[in-house]
Tab-separated table of C-alpha atoms and ligand atoms in Angstrom:
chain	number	residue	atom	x	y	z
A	28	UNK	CA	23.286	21.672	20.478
A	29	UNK	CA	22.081	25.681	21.158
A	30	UNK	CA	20.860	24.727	24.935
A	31	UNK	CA	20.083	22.584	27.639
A	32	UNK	CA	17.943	22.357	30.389
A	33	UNK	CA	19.320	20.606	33.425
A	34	UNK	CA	17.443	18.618	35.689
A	35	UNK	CA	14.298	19.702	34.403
A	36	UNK	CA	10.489	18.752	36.413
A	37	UNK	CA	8.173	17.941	33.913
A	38	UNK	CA	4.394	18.103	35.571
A	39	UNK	CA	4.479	14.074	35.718
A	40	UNK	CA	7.442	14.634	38.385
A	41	UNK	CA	10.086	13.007	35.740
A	42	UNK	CA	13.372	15.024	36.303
A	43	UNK	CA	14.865	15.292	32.679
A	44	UNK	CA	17.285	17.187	30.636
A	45	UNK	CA	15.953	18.807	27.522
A	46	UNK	CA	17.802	19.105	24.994
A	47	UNK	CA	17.805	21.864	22.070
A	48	UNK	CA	18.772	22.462	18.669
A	49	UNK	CA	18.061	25.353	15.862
A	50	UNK	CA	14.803	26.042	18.243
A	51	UNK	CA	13.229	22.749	18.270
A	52	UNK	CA	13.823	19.818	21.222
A	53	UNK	CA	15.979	17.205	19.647
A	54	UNK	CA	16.210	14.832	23.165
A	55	UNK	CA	14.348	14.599	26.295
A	56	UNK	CA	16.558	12.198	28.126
A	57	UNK	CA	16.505	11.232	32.218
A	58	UNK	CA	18.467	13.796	33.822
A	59	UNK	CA	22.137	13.038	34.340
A	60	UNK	CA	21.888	10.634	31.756
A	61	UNK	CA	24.149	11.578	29.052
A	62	UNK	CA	23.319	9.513	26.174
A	63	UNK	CA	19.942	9.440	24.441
A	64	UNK	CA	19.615	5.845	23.571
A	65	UNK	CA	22.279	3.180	23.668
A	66	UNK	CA	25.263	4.255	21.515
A	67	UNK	CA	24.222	7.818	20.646
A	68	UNK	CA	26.814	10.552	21.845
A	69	UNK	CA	25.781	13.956	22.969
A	70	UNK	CA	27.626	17.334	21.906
A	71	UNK	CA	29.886	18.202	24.884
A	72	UNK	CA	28.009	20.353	26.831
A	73	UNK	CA	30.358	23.307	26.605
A	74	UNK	CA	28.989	23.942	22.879
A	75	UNK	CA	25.642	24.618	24.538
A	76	UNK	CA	24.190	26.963	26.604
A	77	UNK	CA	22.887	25.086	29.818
A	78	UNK	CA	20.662	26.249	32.323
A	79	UNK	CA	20.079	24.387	35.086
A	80	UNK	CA	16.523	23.847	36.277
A	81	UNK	CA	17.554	22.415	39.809
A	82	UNK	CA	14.680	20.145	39.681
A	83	UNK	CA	12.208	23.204	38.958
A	84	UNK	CA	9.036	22.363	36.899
A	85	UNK	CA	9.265	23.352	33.159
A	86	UNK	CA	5.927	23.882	31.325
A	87	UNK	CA	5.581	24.125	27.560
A	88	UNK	CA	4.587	27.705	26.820
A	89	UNK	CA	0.946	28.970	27.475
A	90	UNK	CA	-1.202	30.243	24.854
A	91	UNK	CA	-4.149	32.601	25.151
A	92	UNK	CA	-6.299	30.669	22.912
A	93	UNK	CA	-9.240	33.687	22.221
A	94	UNK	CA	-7.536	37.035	23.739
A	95	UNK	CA	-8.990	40.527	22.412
A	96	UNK	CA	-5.619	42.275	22.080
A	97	UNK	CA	-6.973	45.520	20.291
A	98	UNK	CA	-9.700	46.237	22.629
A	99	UNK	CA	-7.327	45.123	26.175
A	100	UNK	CA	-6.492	48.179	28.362
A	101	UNK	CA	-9.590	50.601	27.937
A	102	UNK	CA	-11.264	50.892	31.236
A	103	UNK	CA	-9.624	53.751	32.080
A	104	UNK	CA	-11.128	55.351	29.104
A	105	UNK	CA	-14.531	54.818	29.329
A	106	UNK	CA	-16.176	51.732	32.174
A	107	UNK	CA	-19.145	49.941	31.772
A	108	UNK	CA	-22.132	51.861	32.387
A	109	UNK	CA	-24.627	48.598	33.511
A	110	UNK	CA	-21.812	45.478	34.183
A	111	UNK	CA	-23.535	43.855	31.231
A	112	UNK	CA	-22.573	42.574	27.739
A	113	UNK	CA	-24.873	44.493	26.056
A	114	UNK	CA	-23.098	47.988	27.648
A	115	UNK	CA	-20.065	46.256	27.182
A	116	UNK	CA	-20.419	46.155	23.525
A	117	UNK	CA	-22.083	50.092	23.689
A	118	UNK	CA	-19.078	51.360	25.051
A	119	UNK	CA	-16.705	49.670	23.659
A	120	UNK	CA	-18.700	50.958	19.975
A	121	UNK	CA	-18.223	54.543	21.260
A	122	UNK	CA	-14.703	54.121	22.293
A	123	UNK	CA	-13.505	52.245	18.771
A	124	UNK	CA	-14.684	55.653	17.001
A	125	UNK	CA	-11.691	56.686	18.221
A	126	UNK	CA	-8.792	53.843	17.484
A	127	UNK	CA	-6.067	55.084	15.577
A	128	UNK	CA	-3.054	52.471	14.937
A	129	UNK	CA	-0.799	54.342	17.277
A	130	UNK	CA	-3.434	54.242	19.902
A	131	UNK	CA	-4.245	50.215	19.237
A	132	UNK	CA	-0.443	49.223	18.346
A	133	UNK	CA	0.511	50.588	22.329
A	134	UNK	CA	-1.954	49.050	24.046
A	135	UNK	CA	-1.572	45.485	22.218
A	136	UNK	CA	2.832	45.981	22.926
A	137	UNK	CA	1.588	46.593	26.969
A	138	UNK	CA	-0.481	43.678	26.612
A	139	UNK	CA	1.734	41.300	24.577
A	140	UNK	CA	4.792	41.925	27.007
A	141	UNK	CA	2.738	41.312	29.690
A	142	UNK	CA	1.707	37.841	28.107
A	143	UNK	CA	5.231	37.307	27.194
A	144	UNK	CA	6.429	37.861	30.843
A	145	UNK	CA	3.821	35.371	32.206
A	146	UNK	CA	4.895	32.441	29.705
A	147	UNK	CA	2.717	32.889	27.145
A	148	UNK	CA	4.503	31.918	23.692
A	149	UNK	CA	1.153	31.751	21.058
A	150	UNK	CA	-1.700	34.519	21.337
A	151	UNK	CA	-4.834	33.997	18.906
A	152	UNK	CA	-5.907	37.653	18.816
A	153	UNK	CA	-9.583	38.775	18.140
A	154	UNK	CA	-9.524	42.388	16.591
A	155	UNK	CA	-12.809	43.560	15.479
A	156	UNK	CA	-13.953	44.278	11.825
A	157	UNK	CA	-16.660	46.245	11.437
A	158	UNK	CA	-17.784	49.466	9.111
A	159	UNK	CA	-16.550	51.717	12.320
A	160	UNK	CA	-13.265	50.757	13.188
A	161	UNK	CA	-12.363	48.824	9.458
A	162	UNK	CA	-9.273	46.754	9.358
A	163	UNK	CA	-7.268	49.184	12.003
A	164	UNK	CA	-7.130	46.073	14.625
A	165	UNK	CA	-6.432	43.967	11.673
A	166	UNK	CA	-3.669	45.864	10.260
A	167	UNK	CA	-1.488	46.555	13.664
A	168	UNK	CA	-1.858	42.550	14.567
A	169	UNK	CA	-0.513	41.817	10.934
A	170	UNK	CA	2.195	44.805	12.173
A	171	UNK	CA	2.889	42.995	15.344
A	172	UNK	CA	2.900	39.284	14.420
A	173	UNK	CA	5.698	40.415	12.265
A	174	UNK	CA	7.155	42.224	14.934
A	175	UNK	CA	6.906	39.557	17.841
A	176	UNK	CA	8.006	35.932	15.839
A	177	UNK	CA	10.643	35.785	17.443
A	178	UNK	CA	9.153	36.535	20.642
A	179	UNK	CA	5.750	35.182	20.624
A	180	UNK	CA	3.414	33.180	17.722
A	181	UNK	CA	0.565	35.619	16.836
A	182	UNK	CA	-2.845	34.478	15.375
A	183	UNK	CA	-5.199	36.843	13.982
A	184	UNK	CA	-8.909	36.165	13.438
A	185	UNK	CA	-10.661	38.572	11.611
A	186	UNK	CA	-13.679	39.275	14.414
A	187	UNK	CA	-17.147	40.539	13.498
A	188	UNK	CA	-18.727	41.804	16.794
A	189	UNK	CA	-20.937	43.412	15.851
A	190	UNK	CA	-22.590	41.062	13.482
A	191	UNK	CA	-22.272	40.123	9.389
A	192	UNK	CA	-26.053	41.182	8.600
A	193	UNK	CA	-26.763	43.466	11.612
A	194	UNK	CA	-23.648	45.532	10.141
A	195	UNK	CA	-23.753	46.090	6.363
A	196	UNK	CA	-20.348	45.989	5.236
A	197	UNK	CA	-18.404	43.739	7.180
A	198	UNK	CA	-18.452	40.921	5.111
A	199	UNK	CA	-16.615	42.763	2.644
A	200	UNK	CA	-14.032	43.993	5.035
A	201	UNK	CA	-13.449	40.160	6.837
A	202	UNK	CA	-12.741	39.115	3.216
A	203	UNK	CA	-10.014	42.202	2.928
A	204	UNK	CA	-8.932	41.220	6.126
A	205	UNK	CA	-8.803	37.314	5.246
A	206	UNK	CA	-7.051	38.091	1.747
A	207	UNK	CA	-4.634	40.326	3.621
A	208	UNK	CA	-3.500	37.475	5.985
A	209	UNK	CA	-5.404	36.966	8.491
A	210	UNK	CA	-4.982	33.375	9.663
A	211	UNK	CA	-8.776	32.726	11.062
A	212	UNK	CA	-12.317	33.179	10.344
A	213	UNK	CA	-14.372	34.861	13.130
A	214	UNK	CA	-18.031	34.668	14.346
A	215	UNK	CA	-20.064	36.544	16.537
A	216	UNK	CA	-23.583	34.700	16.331
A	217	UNK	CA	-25.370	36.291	18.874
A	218	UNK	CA	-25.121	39.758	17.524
A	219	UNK	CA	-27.591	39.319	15.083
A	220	UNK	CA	-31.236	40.543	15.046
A	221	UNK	CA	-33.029	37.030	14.598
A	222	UNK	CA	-32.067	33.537	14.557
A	223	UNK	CA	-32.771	33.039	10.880
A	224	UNK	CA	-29.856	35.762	10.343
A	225	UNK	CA	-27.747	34.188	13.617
A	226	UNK	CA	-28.138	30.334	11.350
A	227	UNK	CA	-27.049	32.680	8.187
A	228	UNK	CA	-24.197	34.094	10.220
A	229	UNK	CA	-23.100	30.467	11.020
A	230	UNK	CA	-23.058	29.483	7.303
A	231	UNK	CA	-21.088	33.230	6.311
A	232	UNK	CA	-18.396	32.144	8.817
A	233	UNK	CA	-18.011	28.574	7.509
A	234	UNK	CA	-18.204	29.616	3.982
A	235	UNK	CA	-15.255	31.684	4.715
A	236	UNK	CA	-13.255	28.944	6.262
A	237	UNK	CA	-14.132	27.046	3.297
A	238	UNK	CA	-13.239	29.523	0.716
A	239	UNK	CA	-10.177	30.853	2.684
A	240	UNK	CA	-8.918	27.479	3.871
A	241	UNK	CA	-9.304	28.781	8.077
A	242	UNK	CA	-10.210	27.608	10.881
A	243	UNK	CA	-12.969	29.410	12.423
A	244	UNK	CA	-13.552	30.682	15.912
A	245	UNK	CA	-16.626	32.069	16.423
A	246	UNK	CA	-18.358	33.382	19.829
A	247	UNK	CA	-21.805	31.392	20.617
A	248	UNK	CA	-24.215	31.084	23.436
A	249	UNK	CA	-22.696	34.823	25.607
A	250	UNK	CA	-25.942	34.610	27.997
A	251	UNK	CA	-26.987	33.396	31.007
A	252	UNK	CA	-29.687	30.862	30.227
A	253	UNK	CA	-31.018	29.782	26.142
A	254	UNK	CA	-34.505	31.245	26.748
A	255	UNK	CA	-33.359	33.243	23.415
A	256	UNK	CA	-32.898	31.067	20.809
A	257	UNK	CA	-29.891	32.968	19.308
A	258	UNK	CA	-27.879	32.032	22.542
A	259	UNK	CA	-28.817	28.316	21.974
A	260	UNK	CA	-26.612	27.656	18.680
A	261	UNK	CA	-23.888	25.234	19.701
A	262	UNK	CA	-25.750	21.845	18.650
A	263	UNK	CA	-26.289	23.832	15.406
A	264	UNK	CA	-23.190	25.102	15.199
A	265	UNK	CA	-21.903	21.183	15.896
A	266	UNK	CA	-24.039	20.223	13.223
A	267	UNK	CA	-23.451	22.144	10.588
A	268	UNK	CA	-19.474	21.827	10.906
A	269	UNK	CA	-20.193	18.029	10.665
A	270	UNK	CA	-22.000	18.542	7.697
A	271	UNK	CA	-19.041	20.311	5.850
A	272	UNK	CA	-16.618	18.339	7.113
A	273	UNK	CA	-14.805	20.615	9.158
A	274	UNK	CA	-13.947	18.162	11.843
A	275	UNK	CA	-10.984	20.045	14.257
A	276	UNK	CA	-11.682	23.149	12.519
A	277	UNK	CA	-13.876	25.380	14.309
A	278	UNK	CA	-13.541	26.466	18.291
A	279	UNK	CA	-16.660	28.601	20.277
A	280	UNK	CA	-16.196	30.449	22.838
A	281	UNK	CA	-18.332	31.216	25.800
A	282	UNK	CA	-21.146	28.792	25.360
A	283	UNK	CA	-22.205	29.875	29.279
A	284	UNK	CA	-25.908	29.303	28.484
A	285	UNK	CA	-25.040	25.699	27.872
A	286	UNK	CA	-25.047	25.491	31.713
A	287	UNK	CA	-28.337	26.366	32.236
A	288	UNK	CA	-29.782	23.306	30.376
A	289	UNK	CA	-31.339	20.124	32.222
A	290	UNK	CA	-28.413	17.782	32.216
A	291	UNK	CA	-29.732	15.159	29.531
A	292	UNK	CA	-30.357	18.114	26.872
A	293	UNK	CA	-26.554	20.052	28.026
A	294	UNK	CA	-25.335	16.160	27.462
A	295	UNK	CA	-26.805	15.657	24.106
A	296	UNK	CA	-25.523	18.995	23.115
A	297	UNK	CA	-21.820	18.038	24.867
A	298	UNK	CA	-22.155	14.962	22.625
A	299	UNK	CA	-22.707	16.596	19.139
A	300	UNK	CA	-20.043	19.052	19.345
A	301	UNK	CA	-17.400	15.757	20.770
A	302	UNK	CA	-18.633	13.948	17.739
A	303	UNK	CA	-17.883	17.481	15.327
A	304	UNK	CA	-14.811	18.155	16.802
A	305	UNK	CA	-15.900	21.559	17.908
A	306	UNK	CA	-13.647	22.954	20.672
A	307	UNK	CA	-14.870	25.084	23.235
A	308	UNK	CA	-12.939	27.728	24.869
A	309	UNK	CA	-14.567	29.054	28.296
A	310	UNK	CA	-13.184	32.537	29.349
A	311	UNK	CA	-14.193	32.642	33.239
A	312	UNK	CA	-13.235	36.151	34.022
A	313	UNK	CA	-15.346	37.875	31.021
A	314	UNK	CA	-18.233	35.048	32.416
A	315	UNK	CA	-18.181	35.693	35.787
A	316	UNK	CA	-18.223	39.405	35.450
A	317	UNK	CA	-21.050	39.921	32.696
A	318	UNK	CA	-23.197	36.591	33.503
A	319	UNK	CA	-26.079	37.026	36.000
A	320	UNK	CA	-26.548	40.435	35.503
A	321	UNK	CA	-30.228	39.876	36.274
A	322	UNK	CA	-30.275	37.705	38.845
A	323	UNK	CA	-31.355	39.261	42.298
A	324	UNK	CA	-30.431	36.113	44.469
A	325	UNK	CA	-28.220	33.143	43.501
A	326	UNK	CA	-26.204	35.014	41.265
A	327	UNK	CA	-24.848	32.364	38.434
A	328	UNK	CA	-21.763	30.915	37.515
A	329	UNK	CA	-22.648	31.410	33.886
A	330	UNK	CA	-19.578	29.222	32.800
A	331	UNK	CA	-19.972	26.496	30.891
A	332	UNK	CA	-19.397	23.345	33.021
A	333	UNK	CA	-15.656	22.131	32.234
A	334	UNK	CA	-15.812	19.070	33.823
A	335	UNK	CA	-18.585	17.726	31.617
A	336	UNK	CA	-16.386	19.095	28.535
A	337	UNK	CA	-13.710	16.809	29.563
A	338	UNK	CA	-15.978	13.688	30.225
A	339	UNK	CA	-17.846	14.392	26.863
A	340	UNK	CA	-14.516	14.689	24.897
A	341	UNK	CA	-14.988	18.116	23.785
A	342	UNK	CA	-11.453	19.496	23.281
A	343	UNK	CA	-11.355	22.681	25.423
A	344	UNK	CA	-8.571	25.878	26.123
A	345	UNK	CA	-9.252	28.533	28.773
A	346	UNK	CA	-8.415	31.856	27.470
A	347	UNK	CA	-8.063	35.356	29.203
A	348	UNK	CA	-10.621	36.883	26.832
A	349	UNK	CA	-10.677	40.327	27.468
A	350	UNK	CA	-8.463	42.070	29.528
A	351	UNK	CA	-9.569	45.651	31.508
A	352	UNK	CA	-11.935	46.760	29.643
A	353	UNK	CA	-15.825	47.613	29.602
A	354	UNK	CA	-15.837	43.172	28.981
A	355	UNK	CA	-14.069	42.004	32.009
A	356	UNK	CA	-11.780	45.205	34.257
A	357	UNK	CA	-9.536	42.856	35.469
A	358	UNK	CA	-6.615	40.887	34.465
A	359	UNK	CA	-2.437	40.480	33.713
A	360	UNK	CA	-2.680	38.269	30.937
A	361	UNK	CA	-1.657	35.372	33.044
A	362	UNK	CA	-2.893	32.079	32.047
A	363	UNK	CA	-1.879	30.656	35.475
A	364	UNK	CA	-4.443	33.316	37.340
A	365	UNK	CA	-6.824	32.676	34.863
A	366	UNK	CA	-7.145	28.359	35.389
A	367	UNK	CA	-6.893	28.915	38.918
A	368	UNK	CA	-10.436	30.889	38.382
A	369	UNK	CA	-11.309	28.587	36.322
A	370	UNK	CA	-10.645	25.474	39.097
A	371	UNK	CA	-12.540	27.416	41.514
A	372	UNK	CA	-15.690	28.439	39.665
A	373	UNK	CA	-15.724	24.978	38.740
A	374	UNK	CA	-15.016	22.441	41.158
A	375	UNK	CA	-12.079	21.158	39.879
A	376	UNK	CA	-9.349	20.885	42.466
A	377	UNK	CA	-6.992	18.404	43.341
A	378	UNK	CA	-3.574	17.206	41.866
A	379	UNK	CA	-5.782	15.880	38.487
A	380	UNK	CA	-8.392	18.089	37.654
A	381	UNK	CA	-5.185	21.060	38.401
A	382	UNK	CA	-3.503	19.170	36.028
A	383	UNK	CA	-6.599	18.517	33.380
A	384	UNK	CA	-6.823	22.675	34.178
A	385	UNK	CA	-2.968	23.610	32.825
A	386	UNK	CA	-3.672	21.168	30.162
A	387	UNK	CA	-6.431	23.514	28.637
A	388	UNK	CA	-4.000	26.367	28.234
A	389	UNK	CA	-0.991	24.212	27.026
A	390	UNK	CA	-1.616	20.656	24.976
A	391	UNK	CA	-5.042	20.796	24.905
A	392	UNK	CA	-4.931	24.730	23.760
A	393	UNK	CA	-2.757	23.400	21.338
A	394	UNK	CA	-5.155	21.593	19.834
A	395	UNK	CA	-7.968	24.148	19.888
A	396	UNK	CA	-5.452	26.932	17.938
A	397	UNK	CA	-3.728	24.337	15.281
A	398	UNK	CA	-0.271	23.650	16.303
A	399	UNK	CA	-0.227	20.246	18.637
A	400	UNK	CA	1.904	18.941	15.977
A	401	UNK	CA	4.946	21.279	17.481
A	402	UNK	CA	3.786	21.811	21.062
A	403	UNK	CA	4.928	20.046	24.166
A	404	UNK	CA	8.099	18.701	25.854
A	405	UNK	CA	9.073	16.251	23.155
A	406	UNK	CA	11.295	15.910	20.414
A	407	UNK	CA	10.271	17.678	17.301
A	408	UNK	CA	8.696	20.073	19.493
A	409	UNK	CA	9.300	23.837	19.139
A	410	UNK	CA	11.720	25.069	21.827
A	411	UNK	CA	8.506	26.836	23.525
A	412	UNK	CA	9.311	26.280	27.708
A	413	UNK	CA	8.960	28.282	30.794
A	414	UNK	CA	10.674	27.697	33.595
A	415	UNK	CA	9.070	28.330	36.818
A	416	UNK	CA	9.960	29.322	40.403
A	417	UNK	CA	8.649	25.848	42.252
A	418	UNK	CA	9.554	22.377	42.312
A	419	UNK	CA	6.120	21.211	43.144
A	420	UNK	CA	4.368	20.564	39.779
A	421	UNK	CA	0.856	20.769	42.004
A	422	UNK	CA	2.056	24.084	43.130
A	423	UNK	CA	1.046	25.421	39.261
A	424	UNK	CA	-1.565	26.687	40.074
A	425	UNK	CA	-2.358	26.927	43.469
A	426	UNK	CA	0.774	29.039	43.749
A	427	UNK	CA	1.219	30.736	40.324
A	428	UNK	CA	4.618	30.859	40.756
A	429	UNK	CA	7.291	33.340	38.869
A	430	UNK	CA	7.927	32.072	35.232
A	431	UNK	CA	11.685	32.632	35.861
A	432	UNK	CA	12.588	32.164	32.163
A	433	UNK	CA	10.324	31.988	29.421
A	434	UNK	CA	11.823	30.398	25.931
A	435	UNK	CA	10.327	30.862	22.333
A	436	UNK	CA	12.606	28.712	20.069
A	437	UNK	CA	15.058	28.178	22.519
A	438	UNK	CA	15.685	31.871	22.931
A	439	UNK	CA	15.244	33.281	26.413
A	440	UNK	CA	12.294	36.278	25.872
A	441	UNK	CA	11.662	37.372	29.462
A	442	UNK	CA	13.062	36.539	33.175
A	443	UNK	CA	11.853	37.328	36.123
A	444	UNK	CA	13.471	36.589	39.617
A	445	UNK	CA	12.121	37.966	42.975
A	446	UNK	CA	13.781	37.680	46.014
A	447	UNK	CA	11.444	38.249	49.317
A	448	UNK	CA	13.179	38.636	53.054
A	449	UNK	CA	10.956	37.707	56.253
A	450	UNK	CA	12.475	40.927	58.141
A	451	UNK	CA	11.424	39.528	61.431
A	452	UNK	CA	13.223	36.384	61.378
A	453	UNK	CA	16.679	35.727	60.685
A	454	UNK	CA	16.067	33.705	57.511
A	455	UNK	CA	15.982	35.150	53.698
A	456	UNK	CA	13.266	32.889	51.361
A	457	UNK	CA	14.973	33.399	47.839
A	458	UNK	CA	12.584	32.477	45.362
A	459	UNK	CA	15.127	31.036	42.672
B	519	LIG	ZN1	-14.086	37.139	23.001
């Protein structure tokens, strides 16, 4: 056995030990217990490492399902000239003129230590192809995911933001970039000049998931309301995955204009992409900041409504999206700051709905990026835990508490341990 964890708090309240070998949980066993099942011995503890969790609550790890990792930590470069997608895409054009690997492979190490810090153990990366900045995102994420496996699981998903037919070129290059090893097909159906070439942008993407044997990811419905018919795409979308029989194998993100349909038409919609098995990853803080751009009173949410994902069956993450940059200026890469937006644009609150919420960046995010076969607290497992600094599993999120240790394989990759003293009072509050 490589390690233990001691009187471990799973988010049910069960106290368990959790036990680990070659990276993977072998046991999960009631805490103090020392045998598995009736009969079976366990290694003596002193060939293990042990930590004990003093009944704090251990989380699988987090995973940014949809997290633009070459693009993160540019608004000190060059802001957003209007707050709105469309000068969030300008600007971010100008300032990819410049990218150079060096420039791209620091920023993305900031950003995946950061992620690393906060618990996060599996990062889907978006890095943009296009004729301007070519396969440079592409290239330093193959770098890094190489770099980082032992550290943190890296998917890359070749990303065409600035459309397939609206940029001449880029099909060629997301086929380099696919042959070269990139592990997902990406979509970006709203940047295209009419619907007939968003519809051919949908069938591009799922070609490509066809031919390259990917899932695809694409980004649908970025706008406030589906007055434009090239922000209305998800029941198409839903539809035309069904038809090919890629069931599981395709996630959108955004989809905020879905919220601005009468409830019996956002339900239909809800319903064809439950019955596709299209997931649907909402990323609040790029929402919030670029939705309702135009509104002069009653500024909207413009995120899609979560709670109806859940009751429609629509598997669903939560993802940090961008991180400051002309997109969204704000950010740590923590998934725990991230649901607890989420929660409160959405009103979800309350010990279940927190819970549904840290589902959507663990098991259920599992689901969305391919790996729920070897995610959780459960034998056969990967190793992937964080322990945090509370012993309240409710207190996830309202508190966003340290992740004191955070495991990939069983290997400690970051700790982080605060201690704060109330000066005025005789009494120190050590955060463990
Ligand atoms: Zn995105």
């Amino acid at each position: 056995m490589d390690l233990i964890l001691r009187t471990a708090r799973l988010t049910d309240g069960r106290l368990v030990d959790v036990h680990v070998a070659d990276g993977t949980i072998v046991r999960v066993t009631e805490a103090g217990t020392e045998v598995a099942e009736a009969g079976t011995e366990v290694e003596p503890t002193d060939a293990a490492h042990v930590v004990d969790c003093a009944g704090r609550v251990v989380i699988p790890g987090l995973i940014e399902a949809h997290l633009h990792v070459d693009k993160a930590l540019l608004d000190r470069e060059r802001p957003n000239p209007d707050g709105t997608l469309a000068g969030a895409i300008a600007v971010t054009g100008e300032l990819k003129r410049g990218f150079t690997h060096d420039a791209v492979r620091d920023r993305a190490r900031t950003l995946l230590d950061q992620a690393i810090t906060n618990g996060t153990t599996l990062v889907r990366a978006h890095p943009d192809v296009d004729p301007v900045v070519g396969l440079t995102g592409v290239e330093v994420l193959l770098t890094l995911r190489d770099e980082y496996r032992d550290a943190l699981d890296l998917q890359i998903v070749a990303f065409p933001q600035e459309g397939i037919a609206k940029a001449p070129g880029t099909l060629a290059l997301l086929r380099q970039a696919l042959a070269a090893g990139a592990d997902v097909i990406g979509g970006c159906t709203y940047n295209e000049a009419t619907l007939a070439a968003c519809h051919e942008h949908v069938e591009t993407v799922l070609d490509l998931a066809e031919e390259f044997d990917v899932p695809a990811d694409l980004h649908a419905d970025f706008a406030d309301d589906t007055s434009d018919p090239r922000f209305a795409l998800a029941g198409h979308i839903a539809d035309r995955v069904a038809a090919r029989g890629l069931h599981d194998r395709v996630a959108l993100g955004h989809v905020t204009s879905l919220a601005s349909l009468p409830p019996v038409s956002r339900g239909a919609v809800l319903a064809r992409l439950a019955a596709a098995g299209v997931a649907v990853v909402p990323l609040p803080a790029t929402d919030l900041h670029l939705g309702g751009r135009s509104d002069d009173r009653d500024v909207r949410r413009g995120v899609v409504p979560v709670r109806e994902l859940w009751d429609a069956g629509v598997t669903s993450a939560y993802s940090s999206n961008n991180i400051r940059n002309a997109f969204t200026p704000f950010g740590n890469a923590d998934l725990l700051d991230i649901g607890l937006l989420l929660a409160q644009v959405g009103h979800l609150s309350g010990p279940d709905d927190l819970g549904r919420v840290l589902e959507m960046a663990t098991s259920s995010a599992a689901r969305v990026v391919g790996v729920a076969d070897t995610h959780g607290i459960r034998p056969g497992a990967a190793a992937d835990l964080v322990v945090l600094s509370t012993t309240d599993p409710a207190g996830v999120l309202l508190d966003r508490p340290d992740r004191n240790i955070v495991f990939k394989r069983g290997r400690v990759v970051a700790e982080t341990t605060r201690t704060t003293r109330l000066t005025t009072r005789s009494k120190e509050l050590t955060h463990a």
